[in-house]
mmCIF file of C-alpha atoms in Angstrom:
data_model
loop_
_atom_site.group_PDB
_atom_site.id
_atom_site.type_symbol
_atom_site.label_atom_id
_atom_site.label_comp_id
_atom_site.label_asym_id
_atom_site.label_seq_id
_atom_site.Cartn_x
_atom_site.Cartn_y
_atom_site.Cartn_z
ATOM 1 C CA UNK A 18 -10.196 -13.407 1.247
ATOM 2 C CA UNK A 19 -7.191 -11.430 0.105
ATOM 3 C CA UNK A 20 -6.862 -7.664 0.624
ATOM 4 C CA UNK A 21 -4.213 -5.295 -0.749
ATOM 5 C CA UNK A 22 -3.337 -2.239 1.348
ATOM 6 C CA UNK A 23 -1.157 0.469 -0.178
ATOM 7 C CA UNK A 24 0.592 2.592 2.413
ATOM 8 C CA UNK A 25 0.332 -0.367 4.790
ATOM 9 C CA UNK A 26 3.403 0.744 6.739
ATOM 10 C CA UNK A 27 1.857 4.093 7.636
ATOM 11 C CA UNK A 28 -0.204 5.044 10.675
ATOM 12 C CA UNK A 29 -3.629 4.268 9.205
ATOM 13 C CA UNK A 30 -2.328 1.390 7.076
ATOM 14 C CA UNK A 31 -0.912 -0.526 10.009
ATOM 15 C CA UNK A 32 -4.263 -0.319 11.817
ATOM 16 C CA UNK A 33 -6.179 -1.442 8.723
ATOM 17 C CA UNK A 34 -3.729 -4.348 8.346
ATOM 18 C CA UNK A 35 -4.117 -5.403 11.978
ATOM 19 C CA UNK A 36 -7.909 -5.253 11.888
ATOM 20 C CA UNK A 37 -8.291 -6.980 8.533
ATOM 21 C CA UNK A 38 -5.922 -9.791 9.563
ATOM 22 C CA UNK A 39 -7.885 -10.235 12.796
ATOM 23 C CA UNK A 40 -11.080 -10.479 10.723
ATOM 24 C CA UNK A 41 -9.580 -13.331 8.672
ATOM 25 C CA UNK A 42 -8.319 -11.464 5.608
ATOM 26 C CA UNK A 43 -4.995 -12.388 4.051
ATOM 27 C CA UNK A 44 -3.490 -8.901 3.923
ATOM 28 C CA UNK A 45 -0.874 -7.931 1.364
ATOM 29 C CA UNK A 46 0.802 -4.677 2.330
ATOM 30 C CA UNK A 47 2.407 -2.739 -0.509
ATOM 31 C CA UNK A 48 5.683 -1.253 0.790
ATOM 32 C CA UNK A 49 8.746 0.598 -0.478
ATOM 33 C CA UNK A 50 11.188 -0.010 2.371
ATOM 34 C CA UNK A 51 12.459 -2.690 4.715
ATOM 35 C CA UNK A 52 11.169 -0.671 7.676
ATOM 36 C CA UNK A 53 7.646 -0.602 6.228
ATOM 37 C CA UNK A 54 7.871 -4.332 5.457
ATOM 38 C CA UNK A 55 8.657 -5.008 9.123
ATOM 39 C CA UNK A 56 5.650 -2.932 10.208
ATOM 40 C CA UNK A 57 3.357 -4.879 7.868
ATOM 41 C CA UNK A 58 4.681 -8.238 9.069
ATOM 42 C CA UNK A 59 4.420 -7.204 12.739
ATOM 43 C CA UNK A 60 0.773 -6.310 12.169
ATOM 44 C CA UNK A 61 -0.205 -9.598 10.544
ATOM 45 C CA UNK A 62 0.276 -8.788 6.875
ATOM 46 C CA UNK A 63 2.476 -10.066 4.081
ATOM 47 C CA UNK A 64 4.735 -7.312 2.700
ATOM 48 C CA UNK A 65 4.970 -6.890 -1.066
ATOM 49 C CA UNK A 66 7.737 -4.620 -2.309
ATOM 50 C CA UNK A 67 6.945 -2.067 -4.992
ATOM 51 C CA UNK A 68 9.455 0.753 -5.452
ATOM 52 C CA UNK A 69 6.802 2.974 -7.053
ATOM 53 C CA UNK A 70 3.062 3.217 -7.608
ATOM 54 C CA UNK A 71 3.246 1.941 -11.177
ATOM 55 C CA UNK A 72 0.635 -0.501 -12.439
ATOM 56 C CA UNK A 73 3.140 -2.893 -14.021
ATOM 57 C CA UNK A 74 5.199 -3.076 -10.800
ATOM 58 C CA UNK A 75 2.139 -3.743 -8.636
ATOM 59 C CA UNK A 76 0.583 -6.547 -10.713
ATOM 60 C CA UNK A 77 2.029 -9.414 -8.628
ATOM 61 C CA UNK A 78 0.761 -7.856 -5.380
ATOM 62 C CA UNK A 79 -2.773 -7.488 -6.789
ATOM 63 C CA UNK A 80 -3.016 -11.166 -7.786
ATOM 64 C CA UNK A 81 -6.038 -12.787 -6.163
ATOM 65 C CA UNK A 82 -7.107 -9.708 -4.209
ATOM 66 C CA UNK A 83 -10.827 -9.146 -3.695
ATOM 67 C CA UNK A 84 -10.411 -5.588 -2.450
ATOM 68 C CA UNK A 85 -7.926 -2.717 -2.239
ATOM 69 C CA UNK A 86 -7.536 -0.062 0.431
ATOM 70 C CA UNK A 87 -5.468 2.715 -1.112
ATOM 71 C CA UNK A 88 -3.696 4.783 1.541
ATOM 72 C CA UNK A 89 -0.325 5.529 -0.072
ATOM 73 C CA UNK A 90 0.358 9.254 -0.266
ATOM 74 C CA UNK A 91 2.923 11.902 0.502
ATOM 75 C CA UNK A 92 2.328 14.833 2.797
ATOM 76 C CA UNK A 93 5.332 16.810 1.607
ATOM 77 C CA UNK A 94 7.234 16.833 -1.644
ATOM 78 C CA UNK A 95 10.751 15.413 -1.978
ATOM 79 C CA UNK A 96 13.112 15.253 -4.955
ATOM 80 C CA UNK A 97 11.451 12.933 -7.456
ATOM 81 C CA UNK A 98 8.212 12.698 -5.439
ATOM 82 C CA UNK A 99 5.689 15.453 -6.044
ATOM 83 C CA UNK A 100 2.092 15.612 -4.880
ATOM 84 C CA UNK A 101 1.066 15.168 -8.500
ATOM 85 C CA UNK A 102 3.281 12.122 -9.126
ATOM 86 C CA UNK A 103 2.328 10.251 -5.958
ATOM 87 C CA UNK A 104 -1.093 11.425 -4.807
ATOM 88 C CA UNK A 105 -2.657 11.860 -8.256
ATOM 89 C CA UNK A 106 -0.704 9.711 -10.727
ATOM 90 C CA UNK A 107 -0.060 7.001 -8.105
ATOM 91 C CA UNK A 108 -3.785 6.753 -7.409
ATOM 92 C CA UNK A 109 -4.475 6.476 -11.144
ATOM 93 C CA UNK A 110 -1.926 3.650 -11.369
ATOM 94 C CA UNK A 111 -3.531 1.785 -8.460
ATOM 95 C CA UNK A 112 -6.934 2.141 -10.130
ATOM 96 C CA UNK A 113 -5.503 0.842 -13.422
#
């Protein structure tokens, strides 16, 4: 069983990764940074780098997955990252 977790390096994501791995899932954690990749690996997952929530960039990470837990989001806007672009459009890209 293979599970993809977006936002796997975050607070909730790391706990989902730990629990799913303990339950026997092969967890793929979608990450954007080396720090997040370390968190995923430390919690029993396999990091998969994706610099943005864009369907074409995420295709390799989705391969063979039976389920997705979508947790990626931003709580405050930054240059180039608005609520709309990440929380709305990013979710649409994950669903695609």
